[in-house]
Short mmCIF file of C-alpha atoms in Angstrom, two decimals:
data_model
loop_
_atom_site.label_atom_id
_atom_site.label_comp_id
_atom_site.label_asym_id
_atom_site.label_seq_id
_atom_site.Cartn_x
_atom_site.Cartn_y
_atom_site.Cartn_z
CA UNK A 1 3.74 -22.41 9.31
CA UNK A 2 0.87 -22.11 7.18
CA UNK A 3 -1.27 -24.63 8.21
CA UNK A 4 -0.71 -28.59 8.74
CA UNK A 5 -0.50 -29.32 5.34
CA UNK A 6 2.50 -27.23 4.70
CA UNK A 7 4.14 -28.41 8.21
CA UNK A 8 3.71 -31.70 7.18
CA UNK A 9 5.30 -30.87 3.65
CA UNK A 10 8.08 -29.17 4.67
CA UNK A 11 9.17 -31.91 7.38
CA UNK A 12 6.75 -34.73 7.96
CA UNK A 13 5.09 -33.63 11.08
CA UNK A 14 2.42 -32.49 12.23
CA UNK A 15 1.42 -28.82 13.71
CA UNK A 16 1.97 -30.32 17.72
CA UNK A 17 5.16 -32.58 16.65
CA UNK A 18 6.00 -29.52 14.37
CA UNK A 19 5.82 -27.09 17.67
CA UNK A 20 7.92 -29.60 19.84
CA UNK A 21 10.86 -29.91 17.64
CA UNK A 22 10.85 -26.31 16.20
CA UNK A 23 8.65 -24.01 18.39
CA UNK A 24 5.27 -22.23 19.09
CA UNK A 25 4.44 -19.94 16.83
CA UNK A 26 3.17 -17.10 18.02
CA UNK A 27 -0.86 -15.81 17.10
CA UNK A 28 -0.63 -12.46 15.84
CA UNK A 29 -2.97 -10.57 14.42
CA UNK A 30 -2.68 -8.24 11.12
CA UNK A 31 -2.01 -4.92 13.07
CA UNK A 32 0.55 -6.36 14.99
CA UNK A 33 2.52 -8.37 11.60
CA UNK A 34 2.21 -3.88 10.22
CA UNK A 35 3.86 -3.13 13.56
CA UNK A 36 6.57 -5.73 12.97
CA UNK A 37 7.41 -4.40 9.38
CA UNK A 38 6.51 -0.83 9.86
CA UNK A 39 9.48 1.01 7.67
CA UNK A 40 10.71 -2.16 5.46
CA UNK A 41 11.34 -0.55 2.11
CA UNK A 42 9.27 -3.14 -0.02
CA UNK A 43 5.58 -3.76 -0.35
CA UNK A 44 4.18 -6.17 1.77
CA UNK A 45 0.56 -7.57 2.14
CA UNK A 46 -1.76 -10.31 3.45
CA UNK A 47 -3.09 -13.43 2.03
CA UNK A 48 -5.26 -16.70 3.00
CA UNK A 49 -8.04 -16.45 5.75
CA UNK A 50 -7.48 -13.02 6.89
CA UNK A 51 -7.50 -11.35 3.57
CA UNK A 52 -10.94 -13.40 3.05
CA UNK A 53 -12.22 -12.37 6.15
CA UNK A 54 -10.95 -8.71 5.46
CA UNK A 55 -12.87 -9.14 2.13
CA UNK A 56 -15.71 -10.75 3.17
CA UNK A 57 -16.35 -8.81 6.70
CA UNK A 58 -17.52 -12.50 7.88
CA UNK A 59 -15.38 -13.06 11.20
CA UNK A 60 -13.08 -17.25 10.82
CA UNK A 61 -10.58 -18.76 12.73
CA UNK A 62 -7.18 -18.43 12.54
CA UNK A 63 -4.24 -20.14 12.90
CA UNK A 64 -1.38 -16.89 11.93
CA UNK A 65 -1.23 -14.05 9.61
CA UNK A 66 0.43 -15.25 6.22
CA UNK A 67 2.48 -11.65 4.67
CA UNK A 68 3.61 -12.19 0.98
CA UNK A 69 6.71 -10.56 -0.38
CA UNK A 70 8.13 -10.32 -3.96
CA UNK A 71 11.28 -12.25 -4.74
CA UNK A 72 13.42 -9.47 -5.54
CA UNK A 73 12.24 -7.53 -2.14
CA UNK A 74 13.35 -10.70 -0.43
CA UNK A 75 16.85 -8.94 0.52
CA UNK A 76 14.60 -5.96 1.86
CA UNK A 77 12.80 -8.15 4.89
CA UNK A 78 15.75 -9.62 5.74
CA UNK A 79 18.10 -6.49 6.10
CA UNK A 80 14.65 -4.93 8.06
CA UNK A 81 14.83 -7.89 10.79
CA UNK A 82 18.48 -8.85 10.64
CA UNK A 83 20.40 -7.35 13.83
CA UNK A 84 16.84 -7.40 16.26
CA UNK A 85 15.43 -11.03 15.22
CA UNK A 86 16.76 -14.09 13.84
CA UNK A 87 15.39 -15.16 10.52
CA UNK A 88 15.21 -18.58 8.41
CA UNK A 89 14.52 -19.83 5.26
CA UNK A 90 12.96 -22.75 4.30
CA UNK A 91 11.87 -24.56 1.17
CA UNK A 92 12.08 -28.00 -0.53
CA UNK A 93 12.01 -29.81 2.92
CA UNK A 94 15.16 -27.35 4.55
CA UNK A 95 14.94 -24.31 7.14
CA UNK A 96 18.04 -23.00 7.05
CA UNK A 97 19.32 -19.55 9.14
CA UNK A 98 20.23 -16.50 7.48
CA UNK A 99 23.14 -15.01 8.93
CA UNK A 100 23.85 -12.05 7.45
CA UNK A 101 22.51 -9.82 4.79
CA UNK A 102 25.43 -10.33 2.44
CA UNK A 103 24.50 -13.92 2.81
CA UNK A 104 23.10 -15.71 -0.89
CA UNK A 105 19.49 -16.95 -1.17
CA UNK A 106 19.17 -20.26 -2.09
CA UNK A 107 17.08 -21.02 -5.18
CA UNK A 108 14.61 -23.12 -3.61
CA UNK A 109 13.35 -20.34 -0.95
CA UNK A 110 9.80 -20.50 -1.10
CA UNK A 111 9.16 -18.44 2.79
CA UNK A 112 11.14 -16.71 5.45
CA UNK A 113 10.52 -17.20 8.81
CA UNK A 114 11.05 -14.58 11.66
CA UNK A 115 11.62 -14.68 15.69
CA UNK A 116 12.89 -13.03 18.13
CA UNK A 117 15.58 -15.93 19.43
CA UNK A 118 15.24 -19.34 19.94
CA UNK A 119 13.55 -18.80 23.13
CA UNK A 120 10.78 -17.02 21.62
CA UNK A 121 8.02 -18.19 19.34
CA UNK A 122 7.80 -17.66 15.42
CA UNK A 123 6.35 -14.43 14.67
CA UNK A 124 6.55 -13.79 10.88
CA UNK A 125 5.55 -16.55 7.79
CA UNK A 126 6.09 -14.27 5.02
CA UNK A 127 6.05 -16.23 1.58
CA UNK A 128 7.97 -15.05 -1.24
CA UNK A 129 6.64 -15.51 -4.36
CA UNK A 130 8.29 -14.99 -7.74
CA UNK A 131 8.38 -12.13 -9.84
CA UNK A 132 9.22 -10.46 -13.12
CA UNK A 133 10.88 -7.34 -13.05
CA UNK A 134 9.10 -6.52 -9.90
CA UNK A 135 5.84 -8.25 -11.13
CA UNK A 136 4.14 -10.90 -9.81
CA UNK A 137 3.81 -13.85 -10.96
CA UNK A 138 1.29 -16.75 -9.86
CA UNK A 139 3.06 -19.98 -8.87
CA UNK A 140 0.57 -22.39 -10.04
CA UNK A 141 0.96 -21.05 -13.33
CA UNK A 142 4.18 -18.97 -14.19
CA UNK A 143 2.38 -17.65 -17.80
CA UNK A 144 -0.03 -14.93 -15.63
CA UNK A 145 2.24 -12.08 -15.24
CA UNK A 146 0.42 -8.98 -13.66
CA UNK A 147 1.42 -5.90 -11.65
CA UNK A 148 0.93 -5.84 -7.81
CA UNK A 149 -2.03 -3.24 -7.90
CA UNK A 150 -3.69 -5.82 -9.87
CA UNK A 151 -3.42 -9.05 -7.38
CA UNK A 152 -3.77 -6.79 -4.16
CA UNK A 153 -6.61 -3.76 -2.55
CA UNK A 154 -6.27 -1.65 0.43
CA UNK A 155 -8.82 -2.44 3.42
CA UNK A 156 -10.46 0.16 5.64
CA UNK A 157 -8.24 -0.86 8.47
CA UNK A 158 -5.39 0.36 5.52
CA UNK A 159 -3.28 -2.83 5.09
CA UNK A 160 -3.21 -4.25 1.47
CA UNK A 161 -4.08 -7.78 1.00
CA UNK A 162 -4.45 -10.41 -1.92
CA UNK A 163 -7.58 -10.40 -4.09
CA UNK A 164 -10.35 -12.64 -3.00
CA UNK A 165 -9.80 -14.90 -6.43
CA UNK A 166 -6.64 -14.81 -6.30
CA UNK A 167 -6.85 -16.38 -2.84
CA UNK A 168 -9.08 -19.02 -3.93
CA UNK A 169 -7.43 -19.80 -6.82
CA UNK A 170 -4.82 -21.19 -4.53
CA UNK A 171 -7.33 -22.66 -1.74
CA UNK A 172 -8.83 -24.69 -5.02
CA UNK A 173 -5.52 -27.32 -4.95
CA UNK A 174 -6.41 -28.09 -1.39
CA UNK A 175 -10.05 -27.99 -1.39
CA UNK A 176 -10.20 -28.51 2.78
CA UNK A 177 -13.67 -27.99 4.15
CA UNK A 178 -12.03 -24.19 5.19
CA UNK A 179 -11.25 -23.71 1.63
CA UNK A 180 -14.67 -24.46 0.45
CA UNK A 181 -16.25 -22.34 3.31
CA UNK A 182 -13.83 -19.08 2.13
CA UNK A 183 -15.29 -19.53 -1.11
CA UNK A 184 -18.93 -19.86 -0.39
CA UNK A 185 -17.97 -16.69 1.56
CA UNK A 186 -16.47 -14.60 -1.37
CA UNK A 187 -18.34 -16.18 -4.13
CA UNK A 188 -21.25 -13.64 -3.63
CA UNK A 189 -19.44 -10.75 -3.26
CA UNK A 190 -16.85 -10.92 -6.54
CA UNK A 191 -17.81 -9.27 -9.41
CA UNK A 192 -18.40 -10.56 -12.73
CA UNK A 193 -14.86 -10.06 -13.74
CA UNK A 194 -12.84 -11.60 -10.55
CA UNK A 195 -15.29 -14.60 -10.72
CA UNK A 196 -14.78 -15.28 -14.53
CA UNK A 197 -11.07 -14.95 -13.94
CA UNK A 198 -11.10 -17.34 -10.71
CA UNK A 199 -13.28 -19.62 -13.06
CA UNK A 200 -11.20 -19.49 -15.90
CA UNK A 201 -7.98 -20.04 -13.74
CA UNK A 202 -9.58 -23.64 -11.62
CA UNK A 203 -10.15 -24.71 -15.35
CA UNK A 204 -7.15 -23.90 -16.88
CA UNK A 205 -4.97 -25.44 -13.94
CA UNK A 206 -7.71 -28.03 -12.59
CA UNK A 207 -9.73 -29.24 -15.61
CA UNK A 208 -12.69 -30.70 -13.87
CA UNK A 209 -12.67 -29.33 -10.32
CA UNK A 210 -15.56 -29.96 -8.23
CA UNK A 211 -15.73 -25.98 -7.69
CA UNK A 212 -16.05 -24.94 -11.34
CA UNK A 213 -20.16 -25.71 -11.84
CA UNK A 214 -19.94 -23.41 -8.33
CA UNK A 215 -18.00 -20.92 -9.62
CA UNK A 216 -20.20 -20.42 -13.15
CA UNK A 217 -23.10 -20.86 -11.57
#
C-alpha cells in the first residue's frame, strides 16, 4: 500500500484494480497513525513523503502514512492490534492473516497491514525492516548496521521519523518524478555529513546514478 509500484509488485495490479479486489485504504494523516499506536511497547516512526515534508516544511501530496517497525518489535504491533483490528502480512507476492499472537511469522514478511474488519478500509502500512540485536539495518545493503537514534529525529509536532538521506537513499532505486522532487527538496537543507553519506550510499549501491553529480554538487 505504498504506492503503485509496490501494489503492482506485490500482486500485479494496479492502485484502482488493487482497491476493488482488496479494499480502500483509508487516508490518514500522521497524528491519527500516533493515535492508532498510542501505548504499543516498541518504537515506531515515519518514513517516505511525510517524513520529507516533516523535514523539509514544504507541504506534497499524499497517498498514506508509511510507519516502520523493527523486526524483532514485529510481535509488539501485532499483540497491540490483535483482539480490536484484523491484521495481515504480506511479502514475496502473499497477504496472509494473522490470527493470533502465538501465531509464527513467516520469513518473507516484509509489512503488516492493519483494519478494522473487512468492511472497513486499510488503516496501517507499517514496514518491518530487519535488524540486529535491535539495530537497524538498511535493506538495500545489509553491511550498514546503525542504532535507531542514528536513522531517525523527533519533529516539532513530536513524532520521530526517518532521516531525510536515509529516505532518499531508498527513493534513488525508483527515481519517479516524486522521488526526484523530495530530493531537490531536502538536498538544500542536509548538512555536509547526511549529504556525503546519501552520496556515498547511491554510489556504493547505484554506481552511476543520474542523482550522484546532484548530490556532490
Amino acid at each position: 500500500m505504498q504506492d503503485d509500484e509496490f501494489h503492482s509488485r506485490l500482486t500485479g495490479l494496479d492502485d484502482d484494480e488493487f482497491e476493488r479486489l482488496y479494499g480502500p485504504l483509508a487516508r490518514l494523516r500522521p497524528d491519527a497513525v500516533a493515535g492508532l499506536l498510542d501505548g504499543m511497547d516498541a518504537p515506531w516512526w515515519i518514513v517516505g513523503g511525510w517524513a520529507i515534508e516533516a523535514f523539509t516544511g514544504e507541504r506534497r501530496d499524499h497517498d498514506d502514512v508509511d510507519v516502520c517497525i523493527l523486526e524483532c518489535d514485529a510481535p509488539s504491533l501485532i499483540a497491540h492490534f490483535l483482539g480490536t483490528h484484523h491484521v495481515w502480512v504480506t511479502g514475496g507476492g502473499t497477504l496472509r492473516p494473522v490470527l493470533s499472537a502465538t501465531q509464527r511469522l513467516p520469513r518473507w514478511m516484509h509489512q503488516i497491514w492493519v483494519r478494522e474488519n473487512a468492511t472497513e478500509p486499510w488503516l496501517l502500512d507499517v514496514i518491518v525492516t530487519p535488524d540486529r540485536d535491535g539495530r537497524w539495518v538498511f535493506r538495500r545493503d545489509p553491511a550498514v548496521v546503525l542504532d535507531l537514534e542514528r536513522v531517525t529525529w523527533i519533529a516539532g509536532d513530536g513524532l520521530l521519523y526517518q532521516r531525510p538521506e536515509i529516505i532518499l537513499a531508498f527513493k534513488a532505486a525508483l527515481n519517479r518524478p516524486k522521488d526526484r522532487s523530495d530530493l531537490e527538496a531536502a538536498l538544500p537543507r542536509l548538512d555536509v555529513a547526511s549529504r556525503s553519506w546519501l552520496a556515498d550510499t547511491i554510489d556504493r549501491i547505484h554506481p552511476s546514478h543520474p542523482w550522484l553529480e546532484r548530490v556532490r554538487t
